[in-house]
CSV table of C-alpha atoms in Angstrom, one decimal:
chain,number,residue,atom,x,y,z
A,6,ALA,CA,8.3,-7.6,-13.4
A,7,GLN,CA,5.6,-5.4,-13.0
A,8,THR,CA,5.7,-1.7,-12.7
A,9,VAL,CA,3.6,1.3,-12.1
A,10,THR,CA,4.0,4.8,-12.9
A,11,GLN,CA,2.6,7.9,-12.0
A,12,SER,CA,3.8,10.8,-14.0
A,13,GLN,CA,2.1,13.6,-12.2
A,14,PRO,CA,4.1,14.5,-9.2
A,15,GLU,CA,1.5,17.4,-8.1
A,16,MET,CA,-1.6,18.3,-9.6
A,17,SER,CA,-3.8,21.0,-8.0
A,18,VAL,CA,-7.5,21.4,-8.5
A,19,GLN,CA,-10.1,24.1,-7.6
A,20,GLU,CA,-12.5,23.0,-5.1
A,21,ALA,CA,-15.9,21.8,-6.9
A,22,GLU,CA,-14.0,21.0,-10.0
A,23,THR,CA,-12.7,17.8,-11.4
A,24,VAL,CA,-9.3,16.3,-11.8
A,25,THR,CA,-7.8,13.5,-13.3
A,26,LEU,CA,-4.9,11.5,-12.1
A,27,SER,CA,-3.1,9.4,-14.5
A,28,CYS,CA,-1.6,6.1,-14.0
A,29,THR,CA,0.0,3.5,-16.3
A,30,TYR,CA,1.2,-0.1,-15.5
A,31,ASP,CA,3.3,-2.9,-17.3
A,32,THR,CA,2.4,-6.6,-16.7
A,33,SER,CA,2.5,-9.4,-18.6
A,34,GLU,CA,-0.4,-10.9,-16.7
A,35,SER,CA,-4.2,-10.9,-18.0
A,36,ASP,CA,-5.7,-11.1,-14.6
A,37,TYR,CA,-4.9,-8.5,-12.1
A,38,TYR,CA,-6.2,-5.9,-9.8
A,39,LEU,CA,-5.9,-2.0,-9.8
A,40,PHE,CA,-6.2,-0.1,-6.7
A,41,TRP,CA,-6.2,3.9,-5.8
A,42,TYR,CA,-5.0,4.5,-2.4
A,43,LYS,CA,-5.2,8.1,-0.7
A,44,GLN,CA,-2.7,9.1,1.9
A,45,PRO,CA,-3.6,12.1,3.7
A,46,PRO,CA,-1.1,14.1,6.2
A,47,SER,CA,-1.7,11.8,8.8
A,48,ARG,CA,-0.2,9.0,6.4
A,49,GLN,CA,-2.9,6.5,6.9
A,50,MET,CA,-3.4,4.5,3.7
A,51,ILE,CA,-7.0,4.5,2.7
A,52,LEU,CA,-8.6,2.5,-0.4
A,53,VAL,CA,-10.4,4.8,-2.5
A,54,ILE,CA,-11.5,2.6,-5.5
A,55,ARG,CA,-10.6,-1.1,-6.9
A,56,GLN,CA,-10.8,-2.5,-10.3
A,57,GLU,CA,-10.9,-5.7,-11.4
A,58,ALA,CA,-8.6,-6.4,-14.9
A,59,TYR,CA,-11.6,-9.4,-16.2
A,60,LYS,CA,-14.2,-6.4,-15.7
A,61,GLN,CA,-14.4,-4.2,-18.6
A,62,GLN,CA,-16.9,-1.7,-16.7
A,63,ASN,CA,-15.1,1.1,-15.2
A,64,ALA,CA,-15.5,1.1,-11.1
A,65,THR,CA,-17.0,4.1,-9.6
A,66,GLU,CA,-17.7,5.3,-5.6
A,67,ASN,CA,-19.6,8.2,-5.2
A,68,ARG,CA,-17.3,10.9,-6.5
A,69,PHE,CA,-14.6,8.8,-7.6
A,70,SER,CA,-14.3,7.0,-10.9
A,71,VAL,CA,-11.6,5.2,-13.0
A,72,ASN,CA,-11.0,5.0,-16.7
A,73,PHE,CA,-9.6,1.8,-17.1
A,74,GLN,CA,-8.0,0.9,-20.5
A,75,LYS,CA,-6.7,-2.6,-20.4
A,76,ALA,CA,-5.0,-2.8,-24.0
A,77,ALA,CA,-3.1,0.4,-23.1
A,78,LYS,CA,-2.6,-0.3,-19.6
A,79,SER,CA,-3.9,2.9,-18.3
A,80,PHE,CA,-5.7,3.6,-15.1
A,81,SER,CA,-6.7,6.8,-14.2
A,82,LEU,CA,-8.6,8.2,-11.2
A,83,LYS,CA,-11.1,11.1,-11.7
A,84,ILE,CA,-12.4,12.8,-8.8
A,85,SER,CA,-15.7,14.9,-9.6
A,86,ASP,CA,-16.7,18.0,-7.2
A,87,SER,CA,-13.4,18.1,-5.6
A,88,GLN,CA,-13.6,18.8,-1.7
A,89,LEU,CA,-10.7,20.2,0.3
A,90,GLY,CA,-10.8,16.9,2.2
A,91,ASP,CA,-9.8,15.2,-0.9
A,92,ALA,CA,-6.5,16.9,-0.5
A,93,ALA,CA,-3.9,14.1,0.0
A,94,MET,CA,-1.1,11.8,-1.8
A,95,TYR,CA,-2.8,9.4,-4.1
A,96,PHE,CA,-1.1,6.2,-5.1
A,97,CYS,CA,-2.1,3.8,-7.8
A,98,ALA,CA,-1.5,0.0,-7.0
A,99,TYR,CA,-1.0,-2.9,-8.9
A,100,SER,CA,-1.9,-6.7,-7.5
A,101,SER,CA,-1.5,-9.8,-9.2
A,102,ALA,CA,-4.1,-12.3,-9.4
A,103,LEU,CA,-2.0,-15.2,-9.4
A,104,GLY,CA,-2.0,-17.3,-5.8
A,105,ASN,CA,1.7,-17.8,-6.0
A,106,GLN,CA,2.5,-14.0,-6.0
A,107,GLY,CA,1.4,-13.5,-2.5
A,108,GLY,CA,-1.0,-10.5,-3.3
A,109,LYS,CA,1.8,-7.9,-2.7
A,110,LEU,CA,0.6,-4.4,-3.9
A,111,ILE,CA,2.9,-2.6,-6.4
A,112,PHE,CA,2.9,1.0,-5.9
A,113,GLY,CA,3.4,4.2,-8.1
A,114,GLN,CA,5.3,7.2,-7.2
A,115,GLY,CA,2.2,8.9,-5.9
A,116,THR,CA,0.4,12.2,-7.0
A,117,GLU,CA,0.1,15.2,-4.6
A,118,LEU,CA,-3.1,16.6,-5.1
A,119,SER,CA,-3.9,20.0,-3.6
A,120,VAL,CA,-7.3,21.5,-3.4
A,121,LYS,CA,-7.9,25.2,-3.4
A,122,PRO,CA,-10.7,26.9,-2.1
B,28,GLU,CA,-15.3,-1.5,12.0
B,29,PRO,CA,-12.2,-3.7,12.2
B,30,GLU,CA,-9.0,-2.3,11.8
B,31,VAL,CA,-5.2,-3.1,11.6
B,32,THR,CA,-3.7,-1.8,14.5
B,33,GLN,CA,0.1,-0.9,14.6
B,34,THR,CA,2.3,-0.4,18.0
B,35,PRO,CA,4.3,1.9,18.4
B,36,SER,CA,3.4,4.8,16.3
B,37,HIS,CA,6.6,6.1,16.6
B,38,GLN,CA,10.2,4.8,17.9
B,39,VAL,CA,13.4,6.0,18.1
B,40,THR,CA,16.5,3.5,18.0
B,41,GLN,CA,20.1,3.8,18.1
B,42,MET,CA,21.6,2.5,15.0
B,43,GLY,CA,22.8,-1.3,15.7
B,44,GLN,CA,19.9,-1.9,17.9
B,45,GLU,CA,17.1,-4.5,17.4
B,46,VAL,CA,13.7,-3.4,16.9
B,47,ILE,CA,10.2,-5.3,16.7
B,48,LEU,CA,7.3,-3.4,15.1
B,49,ARG,CA,3.8,-5.1,16.0
B,50,CYS,CA,0.8,-5.5,14.3
B,51,VAL,CA,-2.6,-6.7,14.9
B,52,PRO,CA,-4.3,-7.6,11.8
B,53,ILE,CA,-8.1,-7.9,11.1
B,54,SER,CA,-9.2,-11.2,12.9
B,55,ASN,CA,-10.4,-13.2,9.8
B,56,HIS,CA,-7.8,-11.9,7.6
B,57,LEU,CA,-5.4,-14.2,5.7
B,58,TYR,CA,-3.0,-12.4,4.4
B,59,PHE,CA,-0.6,-10.2,5.7
B,60,TYR,CA,1.9,-7.7,4.7
B,61,TRP,CA,4.6,-4.9,5.8
B,62,TYR,CA,5.7,-2.2,3.8
B,63,ARG,CA,7.8,0.8,4.2
B,64,GLN,CA,7.8,4.1,2.9
B,65,ILE,CA,11.1,6.3,3.4
B,66,LEU,CA,9.5,10.1,3.6
B,67,GLY,CA,8.6,11.5,0.6
B,68,GLN,CA,9.2,8.5,-1.6
B,69,LYS,CA,6.7,5.4,-2.5
B,70,VAL,CA,5.3,2.8,-0.8
B,71,GLU,CA,7.7,-0.3,-1.1
B,72,PHE,CA,6.6,-4.0,-0.4
B,73,LEU,CA,8.9,-5.9,2.2
B,74,VAL,CA,7.4,-9.1,2.8
B,75,SER,CA,4.3,-11.3,2.6
B,76,PHE,CA,3.3,-13.8,5.0
B,77,TYR,CA,0.4,-16.5,4.3
B,78,ASN,CA,-0.5,-20.0,6.1
B,79,ASN,CA,2.2,-19.3,8.6
B,80,GLU,CA,5.2,-18.6,6.2
B,81,ILE,CA,6.6,-16.0,4.0
B,82,SER,CA,4.9,-16.5,0.6
B,83,GLU,CA,7.4,-13.9,-1.0
B,84,LYS,CA,9.9,-11.3,-0.2
B,85,SER,CA,11.7,-8.2,-1.8
B,86,GLU,CA,15.2,-7.6,-2.1
B,87,ILE,CA,14.9,-5.0,0.9
B,88,PHE,CA,13.9,-7.9,3.0
B,89,ASP,CA,17.6,-9.0,3.8
B,90,ASP,CA,18.9,-11.0,6.6
B,91,GLN,CA,18.5,-8.3,9.0
B,92,PHE,CA,14.5,-8.6,8.6
B,93,SER,CA,12.5,-11.5,10.1
B,94,VAL,CA,8.7,-11.8,10.6
B,95,GLU,CA,6.7,-14.1,12.9
B,96,ARG,CA,3.0,-14.6,13.8
B,97,PRO,CA,3.6,-16.1,17.2
B,98,ASP,CA,0.0,-16.3,18.5
B,99,GLY,CA,-2.5,-16.0,15.8
B,100,SER,CA,-3.2,-12.5,16.3
B,101,ASN,CA,0.1,-10.5,16.5
B,102,PHE,CA,2.4,-9.9,13.3
B,103,THR,CA,5.6,-8.6,14.2
B,104,LEU,CA,8.5,-7.3,11.9
B,105,LYS,CA,11.9,-7.1,13.3
B,106,ILE,CA,15.1,-5.4,12.3
B,107,ARG,CA,17.8,-7.2,13.9
B,108,SER,CA,20.7,-4.3,13.6
B,109,THR,CA,19.2,-1.1,12.3
B,110,LYS,CA,20.7,1.1,10.0
B,111,LEU,CA,20.4,4.7,9.3
B,112,GLU,CA,18.8,3.9,6.1
B,113,ASP,CA,16.1,2.0,7.8
B,114,SER,CA,14.4,5.2,8.9
B,115,ALA,CA,11.1,5.2,7.4
B,116,MET,CA,7.3,4.5,8.1
B,117,TYR,CA,6.4,1.0,8.2
B,118,PHE,CA,2.9,-0.4,7.3
B,119,CYS,CA,1.2,-3.6,8.0
B,120,ALA,CA,-1.6,-4.7,6.0
B,121,SER,CA,-3.8,-7.8,5.6
B,122,ARG,CA,-6.7,-9.1,3.5
B,123,THR,CA,-9.0,-12.0,3.6
B,124,GLY,CA,-8.0,-13.0,-0.2
B,125,LEU,CA,-6.2,-12.1,-3.1
B,126,ASN,CA,-9.2,-10.6,-4.7
B,127,THR,CA,-9.8,-8.5,-1.8
B,128,GLU,CA,-9.0,-4.9,-0.4
B,129,ALA,CA,-5.9,-4.6,1.5
B,130,PHE,CA,-6.4,-2.8,4.9
B,131,PHE,CA,-3.5,-0.8,6.4
B,132,GLY,CA,-2.5,-0.1,9.9
B,133,GLN,CA,-1.7,3.6,10.5
B,134,GLY,CA,1.7,2.9,10.3
B,135,THR,CA,5.1,3.0,12.5
B,136,ARG,CA,7.5,6.0,12.2
B,137,LEU,CA,11.0,4.2,12.7
B,138,THR,CA,13.6,6.9,13.5
B,139,VAL,CA,17.5,5.3,13.6
B,140,VAL,CA,19.7,7.5,15.1
């Protein structure tokens, strides 16, 4: 079974600085998708960025980028120029590309990010 | 922008009572999910639904749980006899395909007393 691990329960960053959130996963599959979701205090789950395992190029969305290391099964999220609105719980998630898996998301434990002004 | 809608936002129920949590997924989406999040813990998968049937369910999704898509738009989660440990935030999600983003509703906070 696939697992996702986020080893940093809490992280803190100064406004305008850069922070990296770690995520590792375990799978025997070769084709899958990885996601970072943000959960602000409202508890809405918001997609931050996604990565297809077959793509070697790291995904980027404005201030958010990932470092995807397939061999190491690592998928970290870098937030550049951190803003107060970035403060939230961040979840790393895995989804199989196999059709018979139903596409469920497997989440890590989450990392609570605080941004200091 | 289309969104997944869940009702109610908060429900309080007595232990042993039945509850139905409702979701309206995005209209052209084909895959539907329920997840739950106990306060302070990670988001856990409950069930996935595709082509009018359950495609996968977790160990949490026992006989007390059921899902329905009765009219092609609503997607409901029923808990037959609630327990204290069912207290959690329940999220509905939908997506068009396995390689696409899952859109989440705003959640229903279920409190069992």
